[in-house]
Coordinates of N, CA, C and O in Angstrom, one line a residue:
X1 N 101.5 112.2 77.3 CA 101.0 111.6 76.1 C 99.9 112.5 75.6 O 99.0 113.0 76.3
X2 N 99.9 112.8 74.3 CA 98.6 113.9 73.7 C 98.2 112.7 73.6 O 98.8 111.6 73.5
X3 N 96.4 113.3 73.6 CA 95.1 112.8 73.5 C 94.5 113.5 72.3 O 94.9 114.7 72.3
X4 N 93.8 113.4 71.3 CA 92.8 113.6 70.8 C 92.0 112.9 71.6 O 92.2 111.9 72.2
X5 N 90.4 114.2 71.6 CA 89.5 114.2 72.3 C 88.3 114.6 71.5 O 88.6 115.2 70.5
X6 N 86.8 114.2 71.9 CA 86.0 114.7 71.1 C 84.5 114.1 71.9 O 84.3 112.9 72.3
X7 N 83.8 115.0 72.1 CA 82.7 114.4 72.7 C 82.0 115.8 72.4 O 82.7 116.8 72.3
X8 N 80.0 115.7 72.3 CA 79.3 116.8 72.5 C 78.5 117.1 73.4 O 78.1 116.2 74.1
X9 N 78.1 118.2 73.6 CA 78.0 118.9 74.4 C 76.3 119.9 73.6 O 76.5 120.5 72.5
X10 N 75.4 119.9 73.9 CA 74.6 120.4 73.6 C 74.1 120.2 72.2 O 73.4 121.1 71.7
X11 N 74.2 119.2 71.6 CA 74.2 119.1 70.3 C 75.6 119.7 69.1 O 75.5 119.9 67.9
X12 N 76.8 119.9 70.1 CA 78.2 121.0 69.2 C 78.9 119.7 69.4 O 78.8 118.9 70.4
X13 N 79.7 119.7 68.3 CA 81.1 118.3 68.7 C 82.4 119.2 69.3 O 82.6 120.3 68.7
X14 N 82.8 118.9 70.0 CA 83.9 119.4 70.8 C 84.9 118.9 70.7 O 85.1 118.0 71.4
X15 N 85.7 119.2 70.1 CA 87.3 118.6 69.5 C 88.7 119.1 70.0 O 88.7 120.3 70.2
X16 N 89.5 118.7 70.2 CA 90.7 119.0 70.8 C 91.9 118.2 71.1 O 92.0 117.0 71.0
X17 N 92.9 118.9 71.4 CA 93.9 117.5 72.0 C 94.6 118.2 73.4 O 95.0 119.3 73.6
X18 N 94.4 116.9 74.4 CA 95.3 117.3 75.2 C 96.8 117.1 75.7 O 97.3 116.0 75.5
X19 N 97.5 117.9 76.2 CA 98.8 117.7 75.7 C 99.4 116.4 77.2 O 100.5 115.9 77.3
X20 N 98.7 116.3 77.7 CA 99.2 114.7 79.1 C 98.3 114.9 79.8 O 98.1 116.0 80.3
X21 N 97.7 113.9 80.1 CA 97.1 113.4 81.3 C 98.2 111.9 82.4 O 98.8 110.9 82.0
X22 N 97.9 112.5 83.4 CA 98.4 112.1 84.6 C 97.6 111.6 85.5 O 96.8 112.3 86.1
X23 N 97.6 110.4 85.6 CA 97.0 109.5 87.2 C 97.2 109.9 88.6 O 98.3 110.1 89.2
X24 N 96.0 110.2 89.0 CA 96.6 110.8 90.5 C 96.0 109.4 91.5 O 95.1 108.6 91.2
X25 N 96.8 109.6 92.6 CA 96.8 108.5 93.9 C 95.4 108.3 93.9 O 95.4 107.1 94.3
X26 N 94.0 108.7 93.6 CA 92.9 108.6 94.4 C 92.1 107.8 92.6 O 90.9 107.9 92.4
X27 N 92.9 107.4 91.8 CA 92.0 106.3 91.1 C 91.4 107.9 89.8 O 90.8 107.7 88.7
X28 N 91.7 109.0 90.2 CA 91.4 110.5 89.2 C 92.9 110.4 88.1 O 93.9 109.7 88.1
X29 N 92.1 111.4 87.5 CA 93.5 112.3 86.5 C 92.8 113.4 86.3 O 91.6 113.9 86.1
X30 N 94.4 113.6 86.3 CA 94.3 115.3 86.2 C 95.1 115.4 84.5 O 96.0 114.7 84.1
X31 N 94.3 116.3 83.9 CA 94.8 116.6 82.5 C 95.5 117.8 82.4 O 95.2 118.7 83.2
X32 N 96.6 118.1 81.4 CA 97.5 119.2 81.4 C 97.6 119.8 80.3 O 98.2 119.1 79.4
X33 N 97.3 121.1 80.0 CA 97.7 122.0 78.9 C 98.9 122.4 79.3 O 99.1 122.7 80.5
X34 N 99.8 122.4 78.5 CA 100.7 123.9 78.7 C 100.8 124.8 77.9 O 100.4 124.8 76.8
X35 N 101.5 125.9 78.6 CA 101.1 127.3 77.8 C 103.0 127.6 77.6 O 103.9 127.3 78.4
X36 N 102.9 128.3 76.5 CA 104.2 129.0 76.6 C 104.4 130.2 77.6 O 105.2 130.2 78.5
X37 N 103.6 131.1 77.5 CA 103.8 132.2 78.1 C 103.8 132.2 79.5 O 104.1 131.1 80.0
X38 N 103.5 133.2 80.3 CA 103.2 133.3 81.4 C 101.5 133.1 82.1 O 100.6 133.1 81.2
X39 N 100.9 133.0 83.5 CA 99.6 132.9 83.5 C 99.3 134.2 82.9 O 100.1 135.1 82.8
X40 N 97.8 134.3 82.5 CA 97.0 135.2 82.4 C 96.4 135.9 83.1 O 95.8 135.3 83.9
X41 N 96.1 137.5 83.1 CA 95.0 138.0 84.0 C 93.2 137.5 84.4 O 92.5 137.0 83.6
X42 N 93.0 137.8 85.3 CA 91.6 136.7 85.4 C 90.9 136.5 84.2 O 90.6 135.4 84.0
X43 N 90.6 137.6 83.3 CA 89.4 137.3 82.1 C 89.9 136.5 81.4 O 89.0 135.7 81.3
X44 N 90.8 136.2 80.9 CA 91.7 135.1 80.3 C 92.0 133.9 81.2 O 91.5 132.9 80.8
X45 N 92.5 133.9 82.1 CA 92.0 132.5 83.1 C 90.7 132.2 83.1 O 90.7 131.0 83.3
X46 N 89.7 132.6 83.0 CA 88.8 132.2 83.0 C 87.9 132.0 81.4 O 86.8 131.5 81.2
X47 N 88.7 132.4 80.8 CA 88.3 131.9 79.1 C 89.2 130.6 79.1 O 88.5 129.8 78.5
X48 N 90.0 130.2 79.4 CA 90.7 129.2 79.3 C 90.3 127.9 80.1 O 90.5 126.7 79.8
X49 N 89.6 128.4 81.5 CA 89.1 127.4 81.9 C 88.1 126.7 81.1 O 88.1 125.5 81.0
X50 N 87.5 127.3 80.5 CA 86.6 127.2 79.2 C 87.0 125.6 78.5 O 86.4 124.6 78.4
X51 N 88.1 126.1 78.2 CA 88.4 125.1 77.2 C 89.1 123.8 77.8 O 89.2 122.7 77.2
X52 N 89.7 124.0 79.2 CA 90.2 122.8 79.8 C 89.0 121.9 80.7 O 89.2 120.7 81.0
X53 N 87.8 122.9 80.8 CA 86.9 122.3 81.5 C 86.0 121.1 80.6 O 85.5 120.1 81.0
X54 N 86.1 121.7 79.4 CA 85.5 120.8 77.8 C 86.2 119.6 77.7 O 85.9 118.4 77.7
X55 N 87.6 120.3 77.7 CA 88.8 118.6 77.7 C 88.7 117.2 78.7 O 89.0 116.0 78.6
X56 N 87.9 118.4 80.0 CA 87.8 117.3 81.2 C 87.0 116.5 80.8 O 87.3 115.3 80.6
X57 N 85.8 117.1 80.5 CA 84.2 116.2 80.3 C 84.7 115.3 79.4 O 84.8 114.0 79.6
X58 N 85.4 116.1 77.6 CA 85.8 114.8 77.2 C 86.4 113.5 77.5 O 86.4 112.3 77.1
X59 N 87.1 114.6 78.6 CA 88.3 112.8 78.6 C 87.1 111.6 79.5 O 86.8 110.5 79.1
X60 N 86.6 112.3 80.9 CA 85.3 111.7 81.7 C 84.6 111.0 80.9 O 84.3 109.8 81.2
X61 N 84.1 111.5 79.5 CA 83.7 110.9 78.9 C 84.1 109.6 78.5 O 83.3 108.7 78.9
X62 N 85.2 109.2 77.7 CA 86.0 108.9 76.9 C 86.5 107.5 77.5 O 86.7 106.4 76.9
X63 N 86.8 107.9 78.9 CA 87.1 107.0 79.8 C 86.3 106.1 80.3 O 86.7 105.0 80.4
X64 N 85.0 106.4 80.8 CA 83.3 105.7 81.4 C 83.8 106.4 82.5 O 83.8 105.5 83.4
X65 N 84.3 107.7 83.0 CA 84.6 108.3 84.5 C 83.4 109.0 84.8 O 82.6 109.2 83.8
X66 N 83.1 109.5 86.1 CA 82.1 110.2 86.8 C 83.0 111.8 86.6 O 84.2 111.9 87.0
X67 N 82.2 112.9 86.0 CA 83.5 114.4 85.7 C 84.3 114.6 87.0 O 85.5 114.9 87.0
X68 N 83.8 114.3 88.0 CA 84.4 114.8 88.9 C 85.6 113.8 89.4 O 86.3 114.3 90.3
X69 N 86.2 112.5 89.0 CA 87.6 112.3 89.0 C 88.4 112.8 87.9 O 89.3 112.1 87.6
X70 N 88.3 114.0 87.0 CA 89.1 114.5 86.1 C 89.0 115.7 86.7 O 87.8 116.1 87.0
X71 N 90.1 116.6 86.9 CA 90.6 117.5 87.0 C 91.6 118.1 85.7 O 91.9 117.5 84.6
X72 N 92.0 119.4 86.0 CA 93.1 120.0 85.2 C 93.7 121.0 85.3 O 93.0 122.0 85.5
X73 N 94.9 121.3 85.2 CA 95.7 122.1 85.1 C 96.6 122.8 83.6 O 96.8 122.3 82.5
X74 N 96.9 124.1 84.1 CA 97.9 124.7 82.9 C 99.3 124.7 83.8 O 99.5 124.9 85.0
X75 N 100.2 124.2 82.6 CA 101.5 124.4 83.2 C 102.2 125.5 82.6 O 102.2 125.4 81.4
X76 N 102.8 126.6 83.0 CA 102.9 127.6 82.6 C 104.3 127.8 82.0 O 104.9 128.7 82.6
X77 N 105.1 127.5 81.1 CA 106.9 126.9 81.0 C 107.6 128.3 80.8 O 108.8 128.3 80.5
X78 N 106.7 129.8 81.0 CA 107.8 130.9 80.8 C 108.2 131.1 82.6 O 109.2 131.6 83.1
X79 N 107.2 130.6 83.3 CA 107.5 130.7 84.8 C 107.8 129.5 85.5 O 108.6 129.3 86.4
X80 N 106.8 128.7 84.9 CA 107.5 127.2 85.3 C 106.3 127.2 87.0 O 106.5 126.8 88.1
X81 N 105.1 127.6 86.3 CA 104.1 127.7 87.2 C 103.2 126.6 86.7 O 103.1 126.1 85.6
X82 N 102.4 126.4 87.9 CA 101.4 124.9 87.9 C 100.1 125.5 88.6 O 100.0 125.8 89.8
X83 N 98.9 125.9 87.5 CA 97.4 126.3 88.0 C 96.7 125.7 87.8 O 96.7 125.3 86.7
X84 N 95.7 125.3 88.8 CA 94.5 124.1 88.9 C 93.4 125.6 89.1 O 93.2 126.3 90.0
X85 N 92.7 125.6 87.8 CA 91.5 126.5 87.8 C 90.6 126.5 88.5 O 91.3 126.9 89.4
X86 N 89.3 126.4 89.0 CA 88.2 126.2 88.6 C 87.5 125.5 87.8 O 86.9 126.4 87.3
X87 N 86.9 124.1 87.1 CA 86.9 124.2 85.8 C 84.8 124.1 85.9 O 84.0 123.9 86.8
X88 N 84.7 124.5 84.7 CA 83.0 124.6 84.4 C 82.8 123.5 85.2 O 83.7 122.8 85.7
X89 N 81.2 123.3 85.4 CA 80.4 122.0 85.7 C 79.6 122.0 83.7 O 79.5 123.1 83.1
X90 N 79.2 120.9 83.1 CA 78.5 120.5 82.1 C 77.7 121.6 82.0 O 78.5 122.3 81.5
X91 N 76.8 122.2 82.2 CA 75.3 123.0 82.6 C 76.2 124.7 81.9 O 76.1 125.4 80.9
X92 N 77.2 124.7 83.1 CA 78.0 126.0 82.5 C 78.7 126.1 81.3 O 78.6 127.1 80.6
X93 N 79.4 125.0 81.0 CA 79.3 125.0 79.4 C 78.8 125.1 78.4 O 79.2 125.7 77.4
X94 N 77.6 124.5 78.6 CA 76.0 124.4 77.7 C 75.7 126.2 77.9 O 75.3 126.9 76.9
X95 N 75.9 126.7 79.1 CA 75.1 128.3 78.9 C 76.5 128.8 77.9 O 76.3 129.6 76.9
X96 N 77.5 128.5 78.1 CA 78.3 129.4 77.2 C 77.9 129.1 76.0 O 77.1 129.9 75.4
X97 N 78.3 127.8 75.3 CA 77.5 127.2 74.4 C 76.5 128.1 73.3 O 76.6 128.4 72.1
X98 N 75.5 128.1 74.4 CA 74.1 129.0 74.2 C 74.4 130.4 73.5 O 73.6 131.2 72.8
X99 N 75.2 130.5 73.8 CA 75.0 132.4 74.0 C 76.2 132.6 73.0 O 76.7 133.7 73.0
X100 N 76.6 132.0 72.3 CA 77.4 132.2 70.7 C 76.3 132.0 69.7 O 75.4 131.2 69.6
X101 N 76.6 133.3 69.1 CA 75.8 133.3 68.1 C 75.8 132.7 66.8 O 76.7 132.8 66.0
X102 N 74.5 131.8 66.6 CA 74.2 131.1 65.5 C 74.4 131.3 64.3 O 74.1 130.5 63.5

């Protein structure tokens, strides 16, 4: 099921939609982009965690969850691959945040 999402983050509104979120056994969800293509090389996996890690907090948000039962993944449909990133903590967001220029 897509979600529109939106919550802020440092004083920025953070908008998006996610393409399904999924209930896992432990009372969490894990949220899911998918990508057409194939994964990406690290600098791009890691720009994208970017934006699934924003989706998380929103959804955390959104829900009254603690961030840390939201997880996420990209599903990848040119390989038909399933990657659980890394995703930011709140703090690391806010420095990226920061550091675009006004």
């Amino acid at each position: 099921i897509e979600i529109a999402v939106e919550t802020v983050v440092d004083d920025l509104a953070i908008r998006g939609r996610i393409d399904a979120v999924f209930a896992r056994p432990d009372g969490g969800f894990t949220i899911v982009d998918w990508k057409t293509g194939a994964p990406p090389g690290p600098e791009e996996s890691r720009v994208r965690a970017l934006q699934l890690g924003a989706y998380a907090l929103a959804y955390a948000r959104l829900r009254g969850l603690p961030v840390i039962k939201v997880d996420g993944a990209f599903f990848y449909a040119a390989t038909g691959d399933t990657v659980y990133p890394e995703l930011p903590s709140e703090s690391e967001l806010v420095e990226v945040l920061r550091a675009i220029p006004g």
